[in-house]
Tab-separated table of N, CA and C in Angstrom:
chain	number	residue	atom	x	y	z
A	128	MET	N	-147.981	-25.427	-191.078
A	128	MET	CA	-148.664	-26.630	-191.551
A	128	MET	C	-150.017	-26.767	-190.854
A	129	THR	N	-151.034	-27.019	-191.616
A	129	THR	CA	-152.382	-27.173	-191.085
A	129	THR	C	-152.553	-28.548	-190.454
A	130	ARG	N	-153.133	-28.559	-189.288
A	130	ARG	CA	-153.405	-29.831	-188.619
A	130	ARG	C	-154.759	-30.379	-189.073
A	131	LYS	N	-154.841	-31.671	-189.165
A	131	LYS	CA	-156.091	-32.318	-189.556
A	131	LYS	C	-157.124	-32.150	-188.454
A	132	GLY	N	-158.366	-32.310	-188.825
A	132	GLY	CA	-159.470	-32.289	-187.875
A	132	GLY	C	-160.178	-33.633	-187.883
A	133	TYR	N	-160.738	-33.991	-186.760
A	133	TYR	CA	-161.397	-35.297	-186.624
A	133	TYR	C	-162.728	-35.159	-185.908
A	134	TRP	N	-163.693	-35.910	-186.374
A	134	TRP	CA	-164.917	-36.131	-185.622
A	134	TRP	C	-164.767	-37.488	-184.958
A	135	ILE	N	-165.084	-37.551	-183.688
A	135	ILE	CA	-165.067	-38.807	-182.947
A	135	ILE	C	-166.430	-38.954	-182.293
A	136	ALA	N	-167.105	-40.047	-182.586
A	136	ALA	CA	-168.448	-40.251	-182.037
A	136	ALA	C	-168.604	-41.673	-181.517
A	137	MET	N	-169.259	-41.775	-180.387
A	137	MET	CA	-169.658	-43.053	-179.818
A	137	MET	C	-171.171	-42.984	-179.684
A	138	VAL	N	-171.862	-43.833	-180.421
A	138	VAL	CA	-173.299	-43.678	-180.634
A	138	VAL	C	-174.064	-44.891	-180.120
A	139	ASP	N	-175.179	-44.623	-179.468
A	139	ASP	CA	-176.163	-45.657	-179.127
A	139	ASP	C	-177.397	-45.391	-179.982
A	140	ILE	N	-177.743	-46.350	-180.805
A	140	ILE	CA	-178.877	-46.208	-181.711
A	140	ILE	C	-180.144	-46.669	-181.003
A	141	ARG	N	-181.113	-45.762	-180.897
A	141	ARG	CA	-182.404	-46.079	-180.277
A	141	ARG	C	-183.422	-46.560	-181.300
A	142	ASP	N	-183.342	-46.021	-182.495
A	142	ASP	CA	-184.324	-46.336	-183.536
A	142	ASP	C	-183.597	-46.769	-184.814
A	143	PRO	N	-183.389	-48.073	-184.967
A	143	PRO	CA	-182.635	-48.570	-186.126
A	143	PRO	C	-183.360	-48.377	-187.457
A	144	GLU	N	-184.623	-48.026	-187.433
A	144	GLU	CA	-185.334	-47.755	-188.686
A	144	GLU	C	-185.090	-46.322	-189.163
A	145	VAL	N	-184.847	-45.394	-188.248
A	145	VAL	CA	-184.623	-43.992	-188.599
A	145	VAL	C	-183.142	-43.709	-188.844
A	146	TYR	N	-182.248	-44.381	-188.131
A	146	TYR	CA	-180.818	-44.088	-188.232
A	146	TYR	C	-180.279	-44.153	-189.662
A	147	PRO	N	-180.703	-45.101	-190.494
A	147	PRO	CA	-180.202	-45.118	-191.878
A	147	PRO	C	-180.514	-43.837	-192.659
A	148	ARG	N	-181.545	-43.114	-192.274
A	148	ARG	CA	-181.835	-41.829	-192.923
A	148	ARG	C	-180.700	-40.839	-192.651
A	149	TYR	N	-180.156	-40.889	-191.443
A	149	TYR	CA	-179.018	-40.036	-191.100
A	149	TYR	C	-177.805	-40.400	-191.959
A	150	VAL	N	-177.517	-41.677	-192.058
A	150	VAL	CA	-176.365	-42.138	-192.832
A	150	VAL	C	-176.501	-41.703	-194.291
A	151	ALA	N	-177.698	-41.824	-194.859
A	151	ALA	CA	-177.911	-41.415	-196.247
A	151	ALA	C	-177.791	-39.898	-196.397
A	152	ALA	N	-178.355	-39.152	-195.462
A	152	ALA	CA	-178.376	-37.687	-195.575
A	152	ALA	C	-177.010	-37.056	-195.324
A	153	ASN	N	-176.193	-37.652	-194.448
A	153	ASN	CA	-174.907	-37.007	-194.130
A	153	ASN	C	-173.899	-37.099	-195.274
A	154	ALA	N	-174.134	-37.965	-196.229
A	154	ALA	CA	-173.198	-38.151	-197.343
A	154	ALA	C	-172.984	-36.859	-198.134
A	155	VAL	N	-173.998	-36.030	-198.221
A	155	VAL	CA	-173.882	-34.777	-198.976
A	155	VAL	C	-172.825	-33.874	-198.334
A	156	ALA	N	-172.930	-33.669	-197.030
A	156	ALA	CA	-171.964	-32.814	-196.320
A	156	ALA	C	-170.579	-33.446	-196.325
A	157	PHE	N	-170.501	-34.737	-196.107
A	157	PHE	CA	-169.193	-35.383	-196.041
A	157	PHE	C	-168.454	-35.295	-197.375
A	158	GLU	N	-169.176	-35.433	-198.463
A	158	GLU	CA	-168.526	-35.301	-199.771
A	158	GLU	C	-168.073	-33.854	-199.995
A	159	LYS	N	-168.927	-32.903	-199.664
A	159	LYS	CA	-168.614	-31.487	-199.864
A	159	LYS	C	-167.375	-31.060	-199.084
A	160	TYR	N	-167.193	-31.603	-197.865
A	160	TYR	CA	-166.090	-31.177	-197.002
A	160	TYR	C	-164.921	-32.163	-196.973
A	161	GLY	N	-164.932	-33.154	-197.851
A	161	GLY	CA	-163.789	-34.053	-197.983
A	161	GLY	C	-163.578	-35.000	-196.815
A	162	ALA	N	-164.659	-35.427	-196.172
A	162	ALA	CA	-164.551	-36.339	-195.032
A	162	ALA	C	-164.042	-37.707	-195.470
A	163	ARG	N	-163.182	-38.298	-194.634
A	163	ARG	CA	-162.682	-39.655	-194.858
A	163	ARG	C	-162.921	-40.477	-193.601
A	164	PHE	N	-163.623	-41.587	-193.751
A	164	PHE	CA	-163.908	-42.440	-192.607
A	164	PHE	C	-162.692	-43.279	-192.262
A	165	LEU	N	-162.246	-43.175	-191.024
A	165	LEU	CA	-161.170	-44.021	-190.519
A	165	LEU	C	-161.749	-45.212	-189.771
A	166	ALA	N	-162.905	-45.019	-189.163
A	166	ALA	CA	-163.651	-46.097	-188.503
A	166	ALA	C	-165.126	-45.757	-188.624
A	167	ARG	N	-165.925	-46.771	-188.928
A	167	ARG	CA	-167.372	-46.553	-189.065
A	167	ARG	C	-168.062	-47.853	-188.718
A	168	GLY	N	-168.468	-47.966	-187.456
A	168	GLY	CA	-169.034	-49.224	-187.009
A	168	GLY	C	-167.911	-50.228	-186.813
A	169	GLY	N	-168.172	-51.448	-187.095
A	169	GLY	CA	-167.140	-52.476	-186.982
A	169	GLY	C	-166.976	-52.987	-185.556
A	170	ARG	N	-166.087	-53.941	-185.435
A	170	ARG	CA	-165.863	-54.570	-184.134
A	170	ARG	C	-165.187	-53.600	-183.183
A	171	HIS	N	-165.484	-53.765	-181.895
A	171	HIS	CA	-164.836	-52.957	-180.868
A	171	HIS	C	-164.913	-53.678	-179.531
A	172	GLU	N	-164.043	-53.315	-178.648
A	172	GLU	CA	-164.028	-53.790	-177.267
A	172	GLU	C	-164.175	-52.577	-176.361
A	173	ASP	N	-164.824	-52.759	-175.245
A	173	ASP	CA	-165.000	-51.701	-174.255
A	173	ASP	C	-164.382	-52.157	-172.929
A	174	PRO	N	-163.056	-52.185	-172.818
A	174	PRO	CA	-162.412	-52.747	-171.633
A	174	PRO	C	-162.648	-51.950	-170.355
A	175	GLU	N	-163.086	-50.696	-170.475
A	175	GLU	CA	-163.295	-49.883	-169.276
A	175	GLU	C	-164.751	-49.508	-169.077
A	176	GLY	N	-165.658	-50.229	-169.740
A	176	GLY	CA	-167.082	-49.967	-169.585
A	176	GLY	C	-167.715	-49.577	-170.905
A	177	PRO	N	-169.041	-49.600	-170.972
A	177	PRO	CA	-169.764	-49.334	-172.219
A	177	PRO	C	-169.448	-47.953	-172.802
A	178	THR	N	-169.259	-47.918	-174.116
A	178	THR	CA	-168.960	-46.653	-174.799
A	178	THR	C	-169.901	-46.377	-175.963
A	179	GLY	N	-170.845	-47.224	-176.210
A	179	GLY	CA	-171.773	-47.042	-177.324
A	179	GLY	C	-171.734	-48.234	-178.249
A	180	GLN	N	-172.783	-48.352	-179.049
A	180	GLN	CA	-172.905	-49.479	-179.973
A	180	GLN	C	-172.094	-49.260	-181.250
A	181	ARG	N	-171.934	-48.000	-181.639
A	181	ARG	CA	-171.319	-47.681	-182.931
A	181	ARG	C	-170.261	-46.611	-182.707
A	182	HIS	N	-169.079	-46.824	-183.252
A	182	HIS	CA	-167.966	-45.894	-183.087
A	182	HIS	C	-167.539	-45.378	-184.458
A	183	VAL	N	-167.338	-44.062	-184.536
A	183	VAL	CA	-167.024	-43.444	-185.815
A	183	VAL	C	-165.871	-42.462	-185.620
A	184	ILE	N	-164.893	-42.529	-186.515
A	184	ILE	CA	-163.815	-41.540	-186.576
A	184	ILE	C	-163.751	-41.055	-188.022
A	185	ILE	N	-163.884	-39.740	-188.191
A	185	ILE	CA	-163.872	-39.137	-189.517
A	185	ILE	C	-162.753	-38.113	-189.563
A	186	GLU	N	-161.957	-38.156	-190.619
A	186	GLU	CA	-160.828	-37.243	-190.785
A	186	GLU	C	-161.161	-36.174	-191.826
A	187	PHE	N	-160.737	-34.946	-191.529
A	187	PHE	CA	-160.860	-33.813	-192.449
A	187	PHE	C	-159.470	-33.219	-192.662
A	188	ASP	N	-159.303	-32.471	-193.734
A	188	ASP	CA	-158.004	-31.882	-194.043
A	188	ASP	C	-157.540	-30.886	-192.982
A	189	SER	N	-158.488	-30.298	-192.251
A	189	SER	CA	-158.131	-29.344	-191.200
A	189	SER	C	-159.217	-29.326	-190.128
A	190	TYR	N	-158.849	-28.803	-188.972
A	190	TYR	CA	-159.809	-28.610	-187.883
A	190	TYR	C	-160.924	-27.672	-188.338
A	191	GLU	N	-160.550	-26.621	-189.063
A	191	GLU	CA	-161.538	-25.660	-189.556
A	191	GLU	C	-162.528	-26.323	-190.515
A	192	GLN	N	-162.031	-27.227	-191.341
A	192	GLN	CA	-162.901	-27.952	-192.271
A	192	GLN	C	-163.866	-28.853	-191.501
A	193	ALA	N	-163.383	-29.476	-190.432
A	193	ALA	CA	-164.246	-30.328	-189.606
A	193	ALA	C	-165.366	-29.507	-188.971
A	194	LEU	N	-165.025	-28.324	-188.468
A	194	LEU	CA	-166.043	-27.448	-187.882
A	194	LEU	C	-167.022	-26.953	-188.942
A	195	ALA	N	-166.499	-26.575	-190.096
A	195	ALA	CA	-167.361	-26.077	-191.164
A	195	ALA	C	-168.357	-27.145	-191.606
A	196	CYS	N	-167.917	-28.382	-191.689
A	196	CYS	CA	-168.816	-29.469	-192.071
A	196	CYS	C	-169.939	-29.608	-191.049
A	197	TYR	N	-169.572	-29.640	-189.774
A	197	TYR	CA	-170.591	-29.804	-188.726
A	197	TYR	C	-171.612	-28.671	-188.776
A	198	ASN	N	-171.144	-27.457	-188.983
A	198	ASN	CA	-172.025	-26.291	-188.958
A	198	ASN	C	-172.727	-26.020	-190.280
A	199	SER	N	-172.439	-26.803	-191.300
A	199	SER	CA	-173.031	-26.581	-192.616
A	199	SER	C	-174.530	-26.876	-192.606
A	200	PRO	N	-175.278	-26.199	-193.471
A	200	PRO	CA	-176.709	-26.500	-193.583
A	200	PRO	C	-176.955	-27.960	-193.977
A	201	GLU	N	-176.075	-28.509	-194.799
A	201	GLU	CA	-176.244	-29.901	-195.238
A	201	GLU	C	-176.150	-30.860	-194.065
A	202	TYR	N	-175.133	-30.659	-193.200
A	202	TYR	CA	-175.005	-31.568	-192.066
A	202	TYR	C	-176.088	-31.305	-191.019
A	203	GLN	N	-176.421	-30.062	-190.795
A	203	GLN	CA	-177.449	-29.756	-189.799
A	203	GLN	C	-178.787	-30.397	-190.167
A	204	GLU	N	-179.068	-30.497	-191.452
A	204	GLU	CA	-180.284	-31.188	-191.889
A	204	GLU	C	-180.185	-32.685	-191.588
A	205	ALA	N	-179.029	-33.284	-191.877
A	205	ALA	CA	-178.827	-34.708	-191.593
A	205	ALA	C	-178.862	-34.980	-190.090
A	206	LEU	N	-178.307	-34.064	-189.313
A	206	LEU	CA	-178.223	-34.237	-187.861
A	206	LEU	C	-179.590	-34.447	-187.224
A	207	LYS	N	-180.615	-33.861	-187.775
A	207	LYS	CA	-181.972	-34.040	-187.238
A	207	LYS	C	-182.329	-35.517	-187.154
A	208	HIS	N	-181.904	-36.293	-188.152
A	208	HIS	CA	-182.194	-37.731	-188.153
A	208	HIS	C	-181.393	-38.455	-187.067
A	209	ARG	N	-180.121	-38.075	-186.902
A	209	ARG	CA	-179.326	-38.731	-185.857
A	209	ARG	C	-179.891	-38.446	-184.478
A	210	LEU	N	-180.236	-37.212	-184.228
A	210	LEU	CA	-180.770	-36.855	-182.910
A	210	LEU	C	-182.096	-37.547	-182.643
A	211	ALA	N	-182.886	-37.774	-183.683
A	211	ALA	CA	-184.159	-38.467	-183.520
A	211	ALA	C	-183.974	-39.962	-183.271
A	212	ALA	N	-182.863	-40.518	-183.733
A	212	ALA	CA	-182.682	-41.967	-183.704
A	212	ALA	C	-181.636	-42.464	-182.728
A	213	SER	N	-180.853	-41.546	-182.112
A	213	SER	CA	-179.735	-42.018	-181.301
A	213	SER	C	-179.317	-40.987	-180.262
A	214	THR	N	-178.471	-41.449	-179.351
A	214	THR	CA	-177.753	-40.565	-178.435
A	214	THR	C	-176.272	-40.803	-178.688
A	215	ALA	N	-175.463	-39.777	-178.439
A	215	ALA	CA	-174.045	-39.926	-178.764
A	215	ALA	C	-173.177	-39.069	-177.862
A	216	HIS	N	-171.934	-39.497	-177.713
A	216	HIS	CA	-170.844	-38.657	-177.223
A	216	HIS	C	-170.097	-38.268	-178.482
A	217	PHE	N	-169.954	-36.965	-178.721
A	217	PHE	CA	-169.442	-36.494	-180.003
A	217	PHE	C	-168.455	-35.359	-179.757
A	218	SER	N	-167.288	-35.432	-180.386
A	218	SER	CA	-166.285	-34.373	-180.283
A	218	SER	C	-165.683	-34.076	-181.640
A	219	ILE	N	-165.288	-32.818	-181.812
A	219	ILE	CA	-164.484	-32.418	-182.960
A	219	ILE	C	-163.144	-32.017	-182.400
A	220	VAL	N	-162.074	-32.680	-182.849
A	220	VAL	CA	-160.758	-32.464	-182.267
A	220	VAL	C	-159.736	-32.132	-183.339
A	221	GLU	N	-158.705	-31.407	-182.937
A	221	GLU	CA	-157.589	-31.075	-183.811
A	221	GLU	C	-156.522	-32.144	-183.650
A	222	GLY	N	-155.986	-32.589	-184.764
A	222	GLY	CA	-154.917	-33.591	-184.731
A	222	GLY	C	-153.581	-32.982	-184.359
A	223	VAL	N	-152.583	-33.838	-184.218
A	223	VAL	CA	-151.229	-33.385	-183.865
A	223	VAL	C	-150.393	-33.200	-185.106
């Protein structure tokens, strides 16, 4: 049985005018690779210290699919906007 893959990101947005370009551009890769948002922004608590302004969890059908999406030309193009507008702690993890 294939295990799901997840992107987990905790993001601090430095440039709120540029960040929406990332959100618009990443939709192409996410649709192509079947990404499903489990959390995207929304309320959060940081009981053990600051973790970022925006929290995102994205599910993929497999760990390999999650990696393929990240490494795709479509996502790499979108990533330029995120890197220009924010800093993040970002991981791709395999589910149980």
